[in-house]
XYZ file of C-alpha atoms in Angstrom:
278
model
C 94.257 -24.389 146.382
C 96.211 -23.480 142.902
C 94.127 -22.454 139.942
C 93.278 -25.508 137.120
C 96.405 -25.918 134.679
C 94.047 -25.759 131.795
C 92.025 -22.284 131.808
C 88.830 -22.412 130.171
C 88.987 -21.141 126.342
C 86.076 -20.343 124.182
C 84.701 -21.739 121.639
C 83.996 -23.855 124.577
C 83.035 -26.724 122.009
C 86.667 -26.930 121.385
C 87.694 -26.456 125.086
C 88.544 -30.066 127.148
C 88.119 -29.501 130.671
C 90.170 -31.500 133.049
C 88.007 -31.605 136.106
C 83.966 -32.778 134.455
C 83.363 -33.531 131.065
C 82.223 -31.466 128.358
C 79.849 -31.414 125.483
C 78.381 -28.910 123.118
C 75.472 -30.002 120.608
C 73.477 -27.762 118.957
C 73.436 -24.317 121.039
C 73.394 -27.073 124.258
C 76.415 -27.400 126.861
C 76.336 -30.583 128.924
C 78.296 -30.334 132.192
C 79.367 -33.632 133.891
C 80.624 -33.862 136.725
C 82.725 -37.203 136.421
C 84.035 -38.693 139.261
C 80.917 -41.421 139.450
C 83.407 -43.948 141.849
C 83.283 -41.273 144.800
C 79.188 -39.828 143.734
C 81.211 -37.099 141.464
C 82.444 -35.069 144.904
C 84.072 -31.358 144.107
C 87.249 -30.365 144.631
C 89.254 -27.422 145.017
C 89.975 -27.663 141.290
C 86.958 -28.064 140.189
C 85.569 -25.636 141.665
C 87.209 -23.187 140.150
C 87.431 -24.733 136.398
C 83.362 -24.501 136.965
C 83.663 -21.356 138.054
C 85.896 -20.031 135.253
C 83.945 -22.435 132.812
C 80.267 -20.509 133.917
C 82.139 -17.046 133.217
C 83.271 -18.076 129.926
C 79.912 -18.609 128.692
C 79.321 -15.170 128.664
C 81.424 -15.109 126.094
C 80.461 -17.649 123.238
C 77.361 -16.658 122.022
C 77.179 -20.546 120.452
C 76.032 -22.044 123.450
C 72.382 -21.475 124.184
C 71.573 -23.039 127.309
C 73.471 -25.562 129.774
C 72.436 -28.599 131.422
C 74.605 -29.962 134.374
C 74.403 -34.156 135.358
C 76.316 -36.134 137.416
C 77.880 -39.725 136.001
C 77.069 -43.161 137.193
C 74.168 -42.365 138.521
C 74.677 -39.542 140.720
C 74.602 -35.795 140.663
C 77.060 -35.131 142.951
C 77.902 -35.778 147.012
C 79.162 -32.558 147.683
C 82.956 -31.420 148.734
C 85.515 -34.034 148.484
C 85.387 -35.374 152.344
C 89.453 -36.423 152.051
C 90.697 -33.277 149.285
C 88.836 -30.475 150.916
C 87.181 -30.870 154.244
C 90.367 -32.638 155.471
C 92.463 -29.576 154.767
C 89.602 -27.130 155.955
C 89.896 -28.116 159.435
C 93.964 -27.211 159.642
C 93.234 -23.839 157.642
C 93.780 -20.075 159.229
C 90.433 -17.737 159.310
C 92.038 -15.931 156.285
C 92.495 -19.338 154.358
C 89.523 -20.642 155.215
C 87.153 -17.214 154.208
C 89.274 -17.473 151.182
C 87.486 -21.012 150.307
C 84.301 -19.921 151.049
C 84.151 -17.133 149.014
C 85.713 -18.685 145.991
C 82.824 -21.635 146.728
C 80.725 -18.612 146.463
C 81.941 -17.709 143.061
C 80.956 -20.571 141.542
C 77.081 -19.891 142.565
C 77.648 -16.449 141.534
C 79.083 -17.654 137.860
C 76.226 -19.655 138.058
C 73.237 -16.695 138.006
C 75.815 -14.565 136.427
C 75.901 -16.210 132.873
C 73.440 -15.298 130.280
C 72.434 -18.466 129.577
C 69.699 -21.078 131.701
C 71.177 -23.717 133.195
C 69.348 -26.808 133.108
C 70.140 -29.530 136.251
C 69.567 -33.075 135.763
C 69.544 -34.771 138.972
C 69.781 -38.123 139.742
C 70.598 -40.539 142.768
C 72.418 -38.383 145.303
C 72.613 -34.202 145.256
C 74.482 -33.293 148.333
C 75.905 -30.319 149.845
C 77.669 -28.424 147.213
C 76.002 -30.371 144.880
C 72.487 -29.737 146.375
C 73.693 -26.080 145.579
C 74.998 -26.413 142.178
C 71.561 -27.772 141.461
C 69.821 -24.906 143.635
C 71.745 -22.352 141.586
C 70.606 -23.364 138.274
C 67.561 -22.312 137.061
C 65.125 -25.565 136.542
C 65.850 -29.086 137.868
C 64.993 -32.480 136.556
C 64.721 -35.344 138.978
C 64.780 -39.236 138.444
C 62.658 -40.996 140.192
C 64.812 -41.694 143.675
C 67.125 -38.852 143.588
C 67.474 -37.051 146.802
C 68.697 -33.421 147.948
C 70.225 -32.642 151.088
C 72.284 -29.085 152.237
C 74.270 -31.347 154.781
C 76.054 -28.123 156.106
C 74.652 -28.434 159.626
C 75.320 -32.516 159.852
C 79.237 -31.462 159.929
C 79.133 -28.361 162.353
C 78.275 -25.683 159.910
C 75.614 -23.446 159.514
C 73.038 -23.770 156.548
C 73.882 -20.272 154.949
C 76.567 -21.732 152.271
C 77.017 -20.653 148.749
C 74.116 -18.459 148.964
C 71.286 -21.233 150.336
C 69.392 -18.665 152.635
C 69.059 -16.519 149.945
C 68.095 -18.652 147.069
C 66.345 -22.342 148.596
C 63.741 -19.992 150.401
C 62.415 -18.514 146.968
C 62.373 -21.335 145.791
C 60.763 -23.883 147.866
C 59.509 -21.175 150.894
C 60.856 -20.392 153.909
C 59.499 -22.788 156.437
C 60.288 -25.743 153.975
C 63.986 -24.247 153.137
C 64.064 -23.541 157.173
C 63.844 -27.002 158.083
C 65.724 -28.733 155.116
C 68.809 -25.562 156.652
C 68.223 -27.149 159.932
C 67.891 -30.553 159.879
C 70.082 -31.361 156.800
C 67.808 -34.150 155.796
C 67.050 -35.478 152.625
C 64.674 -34.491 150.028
C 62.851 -36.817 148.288
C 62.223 -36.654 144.680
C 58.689 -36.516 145.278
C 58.965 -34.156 147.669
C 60.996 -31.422 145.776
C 58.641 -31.859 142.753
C 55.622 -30.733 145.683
C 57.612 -27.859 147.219
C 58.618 -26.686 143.415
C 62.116 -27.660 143.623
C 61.917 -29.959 140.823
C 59.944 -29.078 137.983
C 58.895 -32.749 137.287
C 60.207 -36.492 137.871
C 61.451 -38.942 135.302
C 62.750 -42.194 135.375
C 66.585 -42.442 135.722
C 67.136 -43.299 132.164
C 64.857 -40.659 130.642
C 66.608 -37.867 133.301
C 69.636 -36.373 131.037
C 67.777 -36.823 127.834
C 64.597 -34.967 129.150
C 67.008 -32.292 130.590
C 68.269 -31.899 127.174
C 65.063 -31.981 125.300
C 64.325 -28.988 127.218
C 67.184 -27.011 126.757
C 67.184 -27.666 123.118
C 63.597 -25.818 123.200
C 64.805 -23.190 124.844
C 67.979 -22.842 122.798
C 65.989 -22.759 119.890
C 64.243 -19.601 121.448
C 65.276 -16.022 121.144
C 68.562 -15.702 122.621
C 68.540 -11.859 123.532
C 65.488 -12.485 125.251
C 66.217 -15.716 127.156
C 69.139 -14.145 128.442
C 66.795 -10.725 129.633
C 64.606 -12.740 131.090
C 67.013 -14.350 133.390
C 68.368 -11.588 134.446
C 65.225 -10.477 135.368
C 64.510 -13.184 137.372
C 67.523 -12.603 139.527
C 67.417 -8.578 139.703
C 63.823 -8.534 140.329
C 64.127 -9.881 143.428
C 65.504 -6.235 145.407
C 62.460 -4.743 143.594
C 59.053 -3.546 144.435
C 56.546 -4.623 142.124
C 56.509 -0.694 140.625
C 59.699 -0.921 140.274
C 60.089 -4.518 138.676
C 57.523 -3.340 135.719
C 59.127 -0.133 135.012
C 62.610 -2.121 134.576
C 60.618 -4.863 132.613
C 59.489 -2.611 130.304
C 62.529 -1.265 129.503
C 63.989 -4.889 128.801
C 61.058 -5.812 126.435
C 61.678 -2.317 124.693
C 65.019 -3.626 123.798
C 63.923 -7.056 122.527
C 61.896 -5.241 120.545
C 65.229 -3.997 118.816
C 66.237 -7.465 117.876
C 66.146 -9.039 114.736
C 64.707 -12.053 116.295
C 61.356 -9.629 117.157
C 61.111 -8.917 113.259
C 61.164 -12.519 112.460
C 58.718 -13.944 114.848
C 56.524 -11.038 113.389
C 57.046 -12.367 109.484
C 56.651 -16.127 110.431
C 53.143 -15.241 111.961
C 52.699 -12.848 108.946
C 53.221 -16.279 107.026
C 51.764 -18.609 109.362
C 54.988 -20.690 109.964
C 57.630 -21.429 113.130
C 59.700 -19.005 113.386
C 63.552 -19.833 113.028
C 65.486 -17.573 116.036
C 68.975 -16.874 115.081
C 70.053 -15.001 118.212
C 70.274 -11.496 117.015
């Protein structure tokens, strides 16, 4: 399990990953996971090049919002059966926490960066993958895709990478419960129903409608797209007193922006305001 060769550099629009492809357009990151002959599996490389890639985007304030797609019709299988389950089974308890919690770190990343991430999901979204798309913060689905969190089909349990935390808000707990339990598949139609999915598209229209949509929301106010996810994620541990004092406090610094003043004069003027992030 050594670290990528290539550590992730910002501007990330110059940066060539080794492990997915990369590109930036207009404020939007696209993240694709490229292995389409094996249903883009991860491996123990590229799970940390995401990782270190998700951390880094704290740090170029050009990129706006991120989508993540699979290639060749796929989002993504899960963990390489051959490159990492293989070796898992021959590992010590101290290697094999070790894996898990850098797994972890890649969900973590994930919430972590300032900006929303944006999954497109087609065909298959398994395992880790059903996770990678769990951790980002809407999800697109073509029309057939399906979502499983296989963990219990090979002896696990169904608390990986932060699934009993996170599926559960997201879906509810009886319908998380028995996805956890039974590792079946999701259909399409179902996860638009339980709220995983915010809506269904055909395959072709998948990764452009994923993009459409972050390009809105990169041209949005930066400072407060990134406040409100972090809202999202630290309002959870609150009561609803405390989730409105702390929200009032963010807005009270948006109100500091430039971006605030600008919205302000286009209305003033009766035009669409132009955010520039500040």
């Amino acid at each position: 399990m050594s670290r990528p060769a290539n550590p992730v550099t910002v501007p990330l629009a110059d940066y060539s990953p080794e492990h997915f492809l990369l590109a930036v357009v207009d404020g939007v990151a696209t993240v694709t996971l490229n292995r389409p002959e094996r249903k883009n599996p991860l491996t123990f490389e590229s799970y940390r090049e995401l990782t270190d890639f998700f951390r880094a985007c704290g740090f170029d304030d050009a990129v706006k919002v991120i989508v993540v797609t699979g290639a060749g019709g796929n989002f993504s299988s899960g963990g390489d059966v051959f490159e990492i389950i293989g070796p898992l089974v021959k590992m010590d308890t101290k290697g094999l926490t070790a894996f898990t919690r850098m797994t972890g770190d890649l969900v973590k990343a994930m919430r972590a960066c300032p900006q929303p991430i944006v999954a497109a999901v087609e065909g298959i979204c398994a395992g880790a993958g059903a996770i990678v798309a769990m951790a980002s913060d809407m999800r697109l689905a073509a029309s057939g895709a399906k979502v499983a969190f296989l963990f219990n089909k090979v002896g696990l349990a169904g608390c990986d990478m932060g699934a009993c935390a996170i599926l559960p808000r997201i879906i509810g707990q009886s319908r998380a419960s028995e996805l956890l339990y039974t590792g079946r598949f999701m259909t399409a139609e179902e996860g638009e129903r339980w709220g995983f999915f915010s809506r269904i598209v055909t395959p072709e229209q998948v990764l452009p409608q994923a993009q459409l949509l972050a390009k809105q929301i990169a041209e949005g106010p930066t400072f407060g797209n990134t406040m409100t996810k972090r809202m999202l994620a630290m309002e959870w541990a609150m009561s609803v007193e405390e989730a409105i004092e702390a929200e009032a406090i963010a807005q009270a610094l948006c109100m500091t922006t430039a971006d605030f003043g600008r919205a302000f004069e286009a209305f003033a003027n009766k035009v669409k305001p132009v955010f520039r992030g500040d």
